[in-house]
Short mmCIF file of C-alpha atoms and ligand atoms in Angstrom, two decimals:
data_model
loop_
_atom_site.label_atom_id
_atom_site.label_comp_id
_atom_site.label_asym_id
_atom_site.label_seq_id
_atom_site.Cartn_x
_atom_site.Cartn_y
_atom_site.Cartn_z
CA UNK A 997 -21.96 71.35 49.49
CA UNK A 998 -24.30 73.96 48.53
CA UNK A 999 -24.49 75.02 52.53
CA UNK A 1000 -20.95 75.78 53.45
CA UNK A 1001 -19.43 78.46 53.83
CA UNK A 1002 -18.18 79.83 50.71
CA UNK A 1003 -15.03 81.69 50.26
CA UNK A 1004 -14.79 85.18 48.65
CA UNK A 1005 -12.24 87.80 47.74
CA UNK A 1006 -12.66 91.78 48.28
CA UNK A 1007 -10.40 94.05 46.64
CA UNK A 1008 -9.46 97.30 49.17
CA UNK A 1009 -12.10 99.85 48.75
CA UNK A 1010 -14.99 97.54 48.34
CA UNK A 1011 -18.23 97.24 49.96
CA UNK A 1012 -18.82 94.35 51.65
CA UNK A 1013 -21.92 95.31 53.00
CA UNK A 1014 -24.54 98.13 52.69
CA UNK A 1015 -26.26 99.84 55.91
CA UNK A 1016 -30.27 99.66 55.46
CA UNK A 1017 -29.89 96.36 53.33
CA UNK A 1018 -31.62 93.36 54.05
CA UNK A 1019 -29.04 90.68 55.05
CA UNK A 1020 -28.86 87.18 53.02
CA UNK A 1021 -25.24 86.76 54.63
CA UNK A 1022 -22.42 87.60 57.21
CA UNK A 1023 -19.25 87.28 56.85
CA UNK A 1024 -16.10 85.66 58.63
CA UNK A 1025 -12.81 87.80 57.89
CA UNK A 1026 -10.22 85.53 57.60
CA UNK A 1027 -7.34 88.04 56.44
CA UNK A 1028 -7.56 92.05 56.07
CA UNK A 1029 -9.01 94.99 56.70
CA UNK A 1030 -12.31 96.74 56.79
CA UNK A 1031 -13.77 99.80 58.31
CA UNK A 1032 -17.13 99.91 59.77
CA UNK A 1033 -19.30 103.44 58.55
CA UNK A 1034 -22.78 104.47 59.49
CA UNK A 1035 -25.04 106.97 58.27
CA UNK A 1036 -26.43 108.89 60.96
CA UNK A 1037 -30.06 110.46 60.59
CA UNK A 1038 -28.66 114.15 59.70
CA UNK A 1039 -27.16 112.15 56.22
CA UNK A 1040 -23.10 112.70 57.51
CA UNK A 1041 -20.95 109.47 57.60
CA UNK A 1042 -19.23 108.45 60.81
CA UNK A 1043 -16.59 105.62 61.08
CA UNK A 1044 -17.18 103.14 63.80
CA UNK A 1045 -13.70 101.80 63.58
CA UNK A 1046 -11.79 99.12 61.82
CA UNK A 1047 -11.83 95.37 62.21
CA UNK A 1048 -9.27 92.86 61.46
CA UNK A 1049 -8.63 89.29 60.98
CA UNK A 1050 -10.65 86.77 62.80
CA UNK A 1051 -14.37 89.34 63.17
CA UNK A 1052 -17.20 88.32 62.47
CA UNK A 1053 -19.33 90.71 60.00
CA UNK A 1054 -23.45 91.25 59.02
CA UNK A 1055 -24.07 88.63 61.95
CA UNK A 1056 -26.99 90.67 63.17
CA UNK A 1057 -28.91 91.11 59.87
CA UNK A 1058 -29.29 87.39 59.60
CA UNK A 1059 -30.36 86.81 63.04
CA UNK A 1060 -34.20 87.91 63.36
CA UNK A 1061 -35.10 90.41 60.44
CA UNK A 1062 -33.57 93.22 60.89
CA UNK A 1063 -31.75 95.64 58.45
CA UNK A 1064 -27.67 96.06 58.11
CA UNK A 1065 -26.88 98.92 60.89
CA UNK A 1066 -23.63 99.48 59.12
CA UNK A 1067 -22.04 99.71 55.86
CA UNK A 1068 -18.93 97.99 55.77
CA UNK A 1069 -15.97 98.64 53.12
CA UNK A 1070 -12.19 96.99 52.90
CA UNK A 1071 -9.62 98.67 53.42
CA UNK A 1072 -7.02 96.31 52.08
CA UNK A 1073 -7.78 93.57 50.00
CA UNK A 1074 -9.71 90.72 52.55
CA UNK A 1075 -10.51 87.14 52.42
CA UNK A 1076 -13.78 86.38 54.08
CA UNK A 1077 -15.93 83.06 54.64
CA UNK A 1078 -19.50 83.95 53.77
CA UNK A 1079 -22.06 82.10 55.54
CA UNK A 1080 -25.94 82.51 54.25
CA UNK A 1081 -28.99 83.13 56.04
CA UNK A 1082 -30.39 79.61 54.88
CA UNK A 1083 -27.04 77.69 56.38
CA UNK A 1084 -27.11 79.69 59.73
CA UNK A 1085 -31.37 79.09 60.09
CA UNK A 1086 -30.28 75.48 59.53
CA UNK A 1087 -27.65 75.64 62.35
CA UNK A 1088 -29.99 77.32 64.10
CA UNK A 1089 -33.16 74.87 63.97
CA UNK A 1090 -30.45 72.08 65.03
CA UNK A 1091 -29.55 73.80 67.82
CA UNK A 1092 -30.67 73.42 71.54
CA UNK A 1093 -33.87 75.69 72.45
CA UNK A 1094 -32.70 77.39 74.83
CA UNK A 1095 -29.76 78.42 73.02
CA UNK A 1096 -31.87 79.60 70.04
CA UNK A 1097 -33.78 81.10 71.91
CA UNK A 1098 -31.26 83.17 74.28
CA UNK A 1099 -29.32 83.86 70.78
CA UNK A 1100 -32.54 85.88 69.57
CA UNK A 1101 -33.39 87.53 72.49
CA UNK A 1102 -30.10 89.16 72.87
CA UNK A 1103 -30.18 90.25 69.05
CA UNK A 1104 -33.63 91.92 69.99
CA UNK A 1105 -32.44 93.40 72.70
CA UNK A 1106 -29.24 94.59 71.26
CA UNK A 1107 -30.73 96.09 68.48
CA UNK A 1108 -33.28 98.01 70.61
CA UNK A 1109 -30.17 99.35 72.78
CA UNK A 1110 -28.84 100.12 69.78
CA UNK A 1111 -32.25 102.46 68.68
CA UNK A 1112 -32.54 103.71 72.31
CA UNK A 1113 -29.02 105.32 72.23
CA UNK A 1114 -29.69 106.71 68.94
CA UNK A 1115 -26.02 105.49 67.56
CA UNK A 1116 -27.97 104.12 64.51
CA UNK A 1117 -31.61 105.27 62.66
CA UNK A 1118 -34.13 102.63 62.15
CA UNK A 1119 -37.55 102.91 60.43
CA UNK A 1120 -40.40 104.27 62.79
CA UNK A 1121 -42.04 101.05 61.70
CA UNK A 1122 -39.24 98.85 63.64
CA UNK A 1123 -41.10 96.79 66.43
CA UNK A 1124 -39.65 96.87 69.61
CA UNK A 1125 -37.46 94.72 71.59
CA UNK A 1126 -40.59 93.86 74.02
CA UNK A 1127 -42.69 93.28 71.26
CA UNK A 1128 -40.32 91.03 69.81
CA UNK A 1129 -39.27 88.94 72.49
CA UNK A 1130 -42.86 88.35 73.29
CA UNK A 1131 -43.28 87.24 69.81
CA UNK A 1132 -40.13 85.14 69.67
CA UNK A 1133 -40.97 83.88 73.21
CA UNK A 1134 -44.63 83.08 73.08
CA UNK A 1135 -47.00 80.76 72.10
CA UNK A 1136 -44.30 78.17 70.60
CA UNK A 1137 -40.86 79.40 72.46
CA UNK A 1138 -41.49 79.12 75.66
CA UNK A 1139 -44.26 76.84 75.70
CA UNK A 1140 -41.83 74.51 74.14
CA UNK A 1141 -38.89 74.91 76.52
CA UNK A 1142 -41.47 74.55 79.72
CA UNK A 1143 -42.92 71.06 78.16
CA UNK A 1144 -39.43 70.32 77.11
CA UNK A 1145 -38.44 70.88 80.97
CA UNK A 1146 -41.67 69.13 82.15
CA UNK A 1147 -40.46 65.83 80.22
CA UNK A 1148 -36.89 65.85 81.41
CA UNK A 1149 -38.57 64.52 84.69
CA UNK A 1150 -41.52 62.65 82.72
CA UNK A 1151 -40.23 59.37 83.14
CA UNK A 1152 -38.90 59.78 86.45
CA UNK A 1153 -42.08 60.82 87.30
CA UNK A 1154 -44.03 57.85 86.12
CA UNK A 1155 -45.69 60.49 83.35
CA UNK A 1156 -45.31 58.55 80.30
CA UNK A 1157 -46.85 55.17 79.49
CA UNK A 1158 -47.05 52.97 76.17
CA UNK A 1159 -50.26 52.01 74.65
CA UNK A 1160 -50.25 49.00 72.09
CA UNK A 1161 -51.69 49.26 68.83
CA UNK A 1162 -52.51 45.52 67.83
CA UNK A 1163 -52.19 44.66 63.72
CA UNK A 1164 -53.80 42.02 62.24
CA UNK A 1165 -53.17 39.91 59.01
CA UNK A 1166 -55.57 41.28 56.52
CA UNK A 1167 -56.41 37.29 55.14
CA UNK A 1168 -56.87 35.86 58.17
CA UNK A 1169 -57.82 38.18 60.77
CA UNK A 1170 -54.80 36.76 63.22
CA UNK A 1171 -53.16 39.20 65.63
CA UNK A 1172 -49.68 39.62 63.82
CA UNK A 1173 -47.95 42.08 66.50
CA UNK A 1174 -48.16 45.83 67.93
CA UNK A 1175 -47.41 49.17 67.82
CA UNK A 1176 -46.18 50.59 70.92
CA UNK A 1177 -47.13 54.62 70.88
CA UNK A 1178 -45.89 56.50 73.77
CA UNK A 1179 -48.74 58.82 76.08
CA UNK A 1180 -47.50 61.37 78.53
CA UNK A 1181 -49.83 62.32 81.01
CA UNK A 1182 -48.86 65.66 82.30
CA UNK A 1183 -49.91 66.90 85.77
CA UNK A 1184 -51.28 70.03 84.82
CA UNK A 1185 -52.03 70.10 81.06
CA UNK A 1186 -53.45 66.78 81.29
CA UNK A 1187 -52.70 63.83 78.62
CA UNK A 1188 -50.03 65.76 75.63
CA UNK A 1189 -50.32 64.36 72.23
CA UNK A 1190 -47.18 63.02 70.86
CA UNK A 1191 -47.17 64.89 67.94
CA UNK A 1192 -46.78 67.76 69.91
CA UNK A 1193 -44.00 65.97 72.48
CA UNK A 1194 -42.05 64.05 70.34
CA UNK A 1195 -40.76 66.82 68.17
CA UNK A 1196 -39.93 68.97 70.94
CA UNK A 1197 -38.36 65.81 72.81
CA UNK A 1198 -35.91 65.47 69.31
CA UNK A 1199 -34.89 69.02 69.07
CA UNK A 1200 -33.87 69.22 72.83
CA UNK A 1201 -32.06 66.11 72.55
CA UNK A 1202 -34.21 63.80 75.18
CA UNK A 1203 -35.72 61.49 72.80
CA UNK A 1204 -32.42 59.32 73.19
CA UNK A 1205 -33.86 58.91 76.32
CA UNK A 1206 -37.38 58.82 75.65
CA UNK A 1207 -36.66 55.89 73.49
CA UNK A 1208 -34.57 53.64 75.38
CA UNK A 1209 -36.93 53.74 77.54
CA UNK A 1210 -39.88 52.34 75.33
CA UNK A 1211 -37.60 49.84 74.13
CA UNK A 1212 -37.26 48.66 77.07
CA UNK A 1213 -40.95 48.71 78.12
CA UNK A 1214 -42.07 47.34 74.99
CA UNK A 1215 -39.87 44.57 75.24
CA UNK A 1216 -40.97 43.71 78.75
CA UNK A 1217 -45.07 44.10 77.87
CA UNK A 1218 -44.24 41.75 75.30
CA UNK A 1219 -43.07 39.07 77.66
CA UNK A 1220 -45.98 39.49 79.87
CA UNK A 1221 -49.09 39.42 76.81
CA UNK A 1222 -46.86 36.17 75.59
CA UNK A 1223 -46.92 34.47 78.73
CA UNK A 1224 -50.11 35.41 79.47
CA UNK A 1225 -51.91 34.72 76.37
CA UNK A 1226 -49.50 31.65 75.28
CA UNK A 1227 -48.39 33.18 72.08
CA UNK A 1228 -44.20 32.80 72.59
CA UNK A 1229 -42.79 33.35 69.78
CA UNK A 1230 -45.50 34.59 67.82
CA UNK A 1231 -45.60 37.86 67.62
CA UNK A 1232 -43.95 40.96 67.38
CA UNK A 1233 -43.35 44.59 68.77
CA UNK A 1234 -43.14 47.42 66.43
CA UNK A 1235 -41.11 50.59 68.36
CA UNK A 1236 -41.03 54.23 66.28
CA UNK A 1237 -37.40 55.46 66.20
CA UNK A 1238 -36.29 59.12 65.30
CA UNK A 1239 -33.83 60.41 63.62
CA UNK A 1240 -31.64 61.06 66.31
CA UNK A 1241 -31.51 57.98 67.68
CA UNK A 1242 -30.09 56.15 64.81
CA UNK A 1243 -27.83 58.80 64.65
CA UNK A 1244 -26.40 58.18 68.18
CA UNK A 1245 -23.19 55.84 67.89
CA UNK A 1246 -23.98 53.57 70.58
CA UNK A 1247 -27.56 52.87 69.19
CA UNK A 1248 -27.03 48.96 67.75
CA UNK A 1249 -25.15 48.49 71.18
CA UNK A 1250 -28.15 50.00 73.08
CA UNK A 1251 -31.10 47.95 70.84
CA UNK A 1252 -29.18 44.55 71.16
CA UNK A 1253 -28.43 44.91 75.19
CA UNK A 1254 -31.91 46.01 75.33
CA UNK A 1255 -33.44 42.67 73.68
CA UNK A 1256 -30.81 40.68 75.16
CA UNK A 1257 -31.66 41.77 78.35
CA UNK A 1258 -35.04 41.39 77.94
CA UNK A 1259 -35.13 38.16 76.44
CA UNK A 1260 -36.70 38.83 73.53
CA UNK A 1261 -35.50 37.64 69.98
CA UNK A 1262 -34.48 39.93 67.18
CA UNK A 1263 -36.98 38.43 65.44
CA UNK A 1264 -39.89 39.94 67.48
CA UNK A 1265 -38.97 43.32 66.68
CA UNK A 1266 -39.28 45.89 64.48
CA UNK A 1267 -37.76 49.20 64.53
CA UNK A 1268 -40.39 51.98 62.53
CA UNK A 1269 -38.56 54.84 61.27
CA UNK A 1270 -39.83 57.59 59.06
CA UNK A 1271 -39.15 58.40 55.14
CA UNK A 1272 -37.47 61.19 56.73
CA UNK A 1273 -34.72 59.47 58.19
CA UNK A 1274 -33.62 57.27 55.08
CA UNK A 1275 -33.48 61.02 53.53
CA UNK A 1276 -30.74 62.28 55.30
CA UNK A 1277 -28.73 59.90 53.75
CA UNK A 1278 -26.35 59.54 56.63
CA UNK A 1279 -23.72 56.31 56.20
CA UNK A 1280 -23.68 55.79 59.90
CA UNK A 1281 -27.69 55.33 59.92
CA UNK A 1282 -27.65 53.01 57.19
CA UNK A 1283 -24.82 50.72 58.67
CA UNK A 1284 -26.82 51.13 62.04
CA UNK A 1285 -29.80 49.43 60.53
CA UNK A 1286 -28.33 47.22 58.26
CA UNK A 1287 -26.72 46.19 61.42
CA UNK A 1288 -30.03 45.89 63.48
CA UNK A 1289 -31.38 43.90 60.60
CA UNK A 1290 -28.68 41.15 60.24
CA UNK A 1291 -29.31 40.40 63.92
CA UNK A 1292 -32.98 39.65 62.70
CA UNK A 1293 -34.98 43.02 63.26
CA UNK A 1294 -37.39 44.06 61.28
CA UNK A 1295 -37.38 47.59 59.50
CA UNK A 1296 -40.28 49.15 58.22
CA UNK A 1297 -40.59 52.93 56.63
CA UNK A 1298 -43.43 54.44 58.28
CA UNK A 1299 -45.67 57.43 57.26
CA UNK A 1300 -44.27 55.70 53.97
CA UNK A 1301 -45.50 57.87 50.43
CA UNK A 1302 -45.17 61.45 52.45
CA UNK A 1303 -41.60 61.57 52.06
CA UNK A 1304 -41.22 62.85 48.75
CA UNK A 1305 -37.98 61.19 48.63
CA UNK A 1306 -36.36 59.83 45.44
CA UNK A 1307 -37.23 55.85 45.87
CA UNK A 1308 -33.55 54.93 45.36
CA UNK A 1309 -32.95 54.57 49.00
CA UNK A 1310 -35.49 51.75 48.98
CA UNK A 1311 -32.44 49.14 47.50
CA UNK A 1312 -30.05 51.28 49.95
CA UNK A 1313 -31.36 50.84 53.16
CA UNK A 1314 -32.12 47.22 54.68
CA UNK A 1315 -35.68 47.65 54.74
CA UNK A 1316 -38.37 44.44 55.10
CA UNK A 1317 -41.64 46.06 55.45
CA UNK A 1318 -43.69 49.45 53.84
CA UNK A 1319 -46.07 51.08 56.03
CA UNK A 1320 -48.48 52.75 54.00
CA UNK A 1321 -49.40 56.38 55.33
CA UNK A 1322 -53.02 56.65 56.74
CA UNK A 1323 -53.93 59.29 54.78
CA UNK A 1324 -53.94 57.34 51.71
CA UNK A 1325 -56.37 55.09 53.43
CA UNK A 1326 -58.73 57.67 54.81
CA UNK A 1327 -58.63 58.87 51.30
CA UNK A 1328 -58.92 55.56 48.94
CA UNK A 1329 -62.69 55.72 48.50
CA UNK A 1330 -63.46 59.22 47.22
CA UNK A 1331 -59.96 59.36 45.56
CA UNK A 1332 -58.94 57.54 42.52
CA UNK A 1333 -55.40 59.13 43.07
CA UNK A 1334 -54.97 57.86 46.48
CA UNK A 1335 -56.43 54.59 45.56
CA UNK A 1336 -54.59 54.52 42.95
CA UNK A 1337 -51.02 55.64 44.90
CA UNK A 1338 -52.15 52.76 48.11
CA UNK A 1339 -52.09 49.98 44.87
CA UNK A 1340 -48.55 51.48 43.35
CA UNK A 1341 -47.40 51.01 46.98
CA UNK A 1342 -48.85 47.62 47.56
CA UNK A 1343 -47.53 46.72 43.98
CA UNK A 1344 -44.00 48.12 44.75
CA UNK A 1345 -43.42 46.27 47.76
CA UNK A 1346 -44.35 43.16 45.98
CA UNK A 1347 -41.92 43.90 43.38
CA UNK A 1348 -38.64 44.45 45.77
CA UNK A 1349 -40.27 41.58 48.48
CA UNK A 1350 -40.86 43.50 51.07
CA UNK A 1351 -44.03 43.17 53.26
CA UNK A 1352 -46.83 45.84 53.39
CA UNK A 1353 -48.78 47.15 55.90
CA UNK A 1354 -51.76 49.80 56.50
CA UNK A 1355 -52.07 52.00 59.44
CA UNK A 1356 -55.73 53.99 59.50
CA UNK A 1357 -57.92 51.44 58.87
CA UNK A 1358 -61.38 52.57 59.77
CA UNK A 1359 -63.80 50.81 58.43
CA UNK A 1360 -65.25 47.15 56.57
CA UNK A 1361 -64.71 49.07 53.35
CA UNK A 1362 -61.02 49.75 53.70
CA UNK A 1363 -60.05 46.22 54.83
CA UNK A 1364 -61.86 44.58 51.77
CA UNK A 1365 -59.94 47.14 49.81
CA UNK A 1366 -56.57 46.13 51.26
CA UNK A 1367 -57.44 43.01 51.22
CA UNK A 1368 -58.88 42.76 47.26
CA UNK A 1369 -55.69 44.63 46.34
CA UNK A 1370 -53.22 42.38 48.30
CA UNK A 1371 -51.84 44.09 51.50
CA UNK A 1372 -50.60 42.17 54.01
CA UNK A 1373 -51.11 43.44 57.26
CA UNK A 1374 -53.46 46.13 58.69
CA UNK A 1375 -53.85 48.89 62.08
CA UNK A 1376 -56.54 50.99 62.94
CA UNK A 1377 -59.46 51.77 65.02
CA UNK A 1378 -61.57 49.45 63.00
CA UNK A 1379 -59.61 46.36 65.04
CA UNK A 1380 -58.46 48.55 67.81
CA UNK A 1381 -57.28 52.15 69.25
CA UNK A 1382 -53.77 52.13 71.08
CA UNK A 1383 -54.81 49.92 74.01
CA UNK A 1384 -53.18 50.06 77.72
CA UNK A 1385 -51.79 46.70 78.31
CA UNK A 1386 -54.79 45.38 80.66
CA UNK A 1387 -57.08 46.48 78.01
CA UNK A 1388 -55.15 44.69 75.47
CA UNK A 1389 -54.82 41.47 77.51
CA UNK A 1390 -58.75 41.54 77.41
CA UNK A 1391 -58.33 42.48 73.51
CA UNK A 1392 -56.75 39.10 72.74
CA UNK A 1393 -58.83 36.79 74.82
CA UNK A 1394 -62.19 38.24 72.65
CA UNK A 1395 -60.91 38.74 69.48
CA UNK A 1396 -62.31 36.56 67.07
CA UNK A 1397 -60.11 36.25 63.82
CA UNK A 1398 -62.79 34.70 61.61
CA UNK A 1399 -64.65 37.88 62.40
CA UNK A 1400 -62.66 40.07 59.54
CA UNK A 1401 -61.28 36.85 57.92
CA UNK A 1402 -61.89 36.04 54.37
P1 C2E N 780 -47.31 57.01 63.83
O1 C2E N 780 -46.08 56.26 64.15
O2 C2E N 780 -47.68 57.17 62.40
O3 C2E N 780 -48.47 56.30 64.65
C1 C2E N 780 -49.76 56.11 64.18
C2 C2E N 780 -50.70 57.12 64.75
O4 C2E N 780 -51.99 56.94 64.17
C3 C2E N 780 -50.89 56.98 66.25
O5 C2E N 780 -51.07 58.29 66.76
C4 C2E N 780 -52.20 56.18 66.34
O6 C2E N 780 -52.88 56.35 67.55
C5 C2E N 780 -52.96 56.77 65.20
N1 C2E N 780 -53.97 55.87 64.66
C6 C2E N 780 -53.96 54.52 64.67
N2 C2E N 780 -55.05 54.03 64.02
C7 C2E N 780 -55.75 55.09 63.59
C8 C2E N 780 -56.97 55.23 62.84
O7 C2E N 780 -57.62 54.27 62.45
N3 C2E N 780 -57.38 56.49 62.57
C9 C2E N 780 -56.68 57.58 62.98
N4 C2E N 780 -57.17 58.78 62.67
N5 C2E N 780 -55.54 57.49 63.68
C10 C2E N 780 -55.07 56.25 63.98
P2 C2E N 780 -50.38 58.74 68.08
O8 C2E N 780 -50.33 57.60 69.07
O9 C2E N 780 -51.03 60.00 68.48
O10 C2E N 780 -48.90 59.00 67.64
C11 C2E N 780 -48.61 60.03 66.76
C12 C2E N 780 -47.19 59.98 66.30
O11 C2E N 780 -46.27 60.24 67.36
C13 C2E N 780 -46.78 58.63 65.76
O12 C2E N 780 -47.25 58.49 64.46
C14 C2E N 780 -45.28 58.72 65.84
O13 C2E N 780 -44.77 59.44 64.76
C15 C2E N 780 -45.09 59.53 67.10
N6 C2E N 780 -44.80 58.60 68.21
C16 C2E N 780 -45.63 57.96 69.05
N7 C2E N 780 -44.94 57.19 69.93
C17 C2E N 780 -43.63 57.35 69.60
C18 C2E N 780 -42.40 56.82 70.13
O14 C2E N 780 -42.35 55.99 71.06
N8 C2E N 780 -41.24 57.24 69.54
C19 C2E N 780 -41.23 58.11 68.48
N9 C2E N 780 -40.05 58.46 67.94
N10 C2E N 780 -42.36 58.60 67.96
C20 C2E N 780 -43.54 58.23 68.51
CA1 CA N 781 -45.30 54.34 63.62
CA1 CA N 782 -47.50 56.20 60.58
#
């Protein structure tokens, strides 16, 4: 795989490394010698010592941006593991914040010990270690660990909440189902977008959590709108899943226990996941929601024609429904390419049977559009915002299908 490490040979007396370079790579020594030589300001050489098997080499030049302090050369002839700057950012963006965080902070400050002891010269034009950490820290860093340790106690809290995004069938103006679209309501910052929560809720790892727990609220509003409004049976709950949780190897156990629990059928719900997630092509996701769908769930691809995915993983993945991105809708009527790309879509998922639905819908226009052009089933603030459950109690009893029927 073109991101592992890659093995290399270096005969004694190479360089392995130059001081003053920038640095694409470090290196793991796995067997041999090499001795460590900097350049001090006044031009003469000094050895910093030798390192052996098992050191790690370069590590600092592709951490942050900084320059090689050191030129290193083999002494005998040394195996070494090379591992790129593009693998270790990707090992880095997957890690914990904190951790990646902490990791570059100690780099900075490292390097500006390093300066402030004179053992190596660095340009004038260098920034410092305050300046740094400010900039690695600020406006996103630490901004995103606070929020991420604001949510940890979110739920506890009573914080978050669902809202319920009804869809309707685009022929006959019937309520079809929802979307449920998580709100957190922070003490201090006031309500926090999910756009802005969600990814920081994946990348520290709480969105397992997040999750279960709008599964399980979902599944519990819809009981209460059915027996309230008398539609049993009729219709169903759409819940967004990331990436992470249909990585997690108890997630079939977790959705089934959930419904079971709750009472509700397979059949009633329908787990969104984005382009993104089919891309990773991961085995374990696949069986997960082929899994999901032979108990009855329904899949659909969200955000679906932003992916820029090859469209091979539509016959790979156990998919039922296409959810067309809303900024093909906002765009089909001063667009001829995104009117154009909402019919391919439409026309696709007739092809491989799969049911179609558009999120974004505005306005009159775009529903006789969706409608002329054959799409099933349609969301947006022309119907209805994301509703609180009272308000979409109240939603059903006065909505009038015939209204945006045929
Ligand atoms: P999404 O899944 O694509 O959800 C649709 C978004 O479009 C929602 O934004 C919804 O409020 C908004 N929307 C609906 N109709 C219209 C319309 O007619 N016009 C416009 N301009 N917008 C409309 P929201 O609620 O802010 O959610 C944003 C994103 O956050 C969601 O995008 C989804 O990716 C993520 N998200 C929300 N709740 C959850 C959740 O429970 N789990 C996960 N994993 N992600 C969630
Ligand atoms: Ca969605
Ligand atoms: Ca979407």
């Amino acid at each position: 795989m073109q991101d592992e490490a890659v093995q290399r040979r270096f005969a004694a007396g190479e360089i392995l490394c130059r001081q003053g370079e920038i640095g694409e790579f470090a290196l793991f020594l796995e067997a041999g010698k090499v001795e460590i030589l900097v350049e001090q300001a006044d031009g003469a050489t000094v050895s910093y010592g030798t390192r052996g098997a098992g050191s790690a080499i370069g590590e600092l030049a592709i951490i942050g941006s900084g320059l090689r302090l050191a030129t290193v050369r083999a002494i005998d002839d040394c195996d070494v593991l090379v591992i790129t700057r593009q693998e270790w950012e990707r090992r880095l963006a997957n890690s914990d914040p904190v951790v990646r965080l902490f990791t570059e902070i100690i780099v900075a400050r490292f390097r500006e010990v390093m300066r402030r002891a004179s053992l190596v010269p660095m340009p004038a034009s260098m920034v410092s270690s305050e300046d740094l950490e400010l900039c690695i820290a600020g406006a996103s860093g630490s901004d995103r660990l606070r929020m991420s340790s604001d949510l940890r106690s979110a739920i506890r809290k009573k914080e978050l909440s669902l809202r319920y995004q009804p869809m309707i069938a685009v022929d006959s103006g019937r309520v079809v189902g929802f979307e449920a679209l998580l709100r957190w309501h922070h003490p201090v910052r006031g309500p926090v977008s999910p756009d802005e929560f969600i990814p920081v809720a994946e990348e520290a790892g709480q969105i397992i959590e997040l999750t279960r727990w709008a599964l399980t609220e979902a599944c519990r509003a819809l009981k209460r709108i059915e027996r309230l409004r008398d539609f049993t049976g009729q219709l169903y709950m759409s819940v967004n899943f990331s990436s992470e949780d249909l990585a997690s190897p108890d997630f079939v156990d977790r959705v089934r226990e959930t419904l079971s629990q709750e009472r509700v059928s397979p059949y009633q719900m329908r787990l969104e996941i984005t382009e993104r997630v089919m891309m990773n092509r991961s085995a374990s996701t696949r069986d997960n929601l082929a899994r999901c769908r032979a108990d009855g769930c329904g899949i659909a691809i969200d955000d679906f024609g932003t992916g820029y995915s090859s469209l091979s993983y539509l016959n790979a993945y156990p998919i039922d429904t296409l959810k067309i991105d809303r900024s093909f809708i906002v765009g089909m009527h001063h667009d001829a390419d995104a009117l154009g790309l909402v019919q391919s879509i439409i026309g696709l998922a007739r092809t491989l049977r799969l049911s179609v639905i558009a999120e974004g819908v505005e306005t009159a226009a775009d529903l006789r559009t969706l409608r002329a052009l054959g799409c099933d089933h349609a969301q947006g603030y022309y119907f209805s915002e994301p509703l609180a459950e009272s308000q979409l109690l109240a939603f059903l009893a006065a909505w009038q299908p015939q209204n945006v029927a045929l």
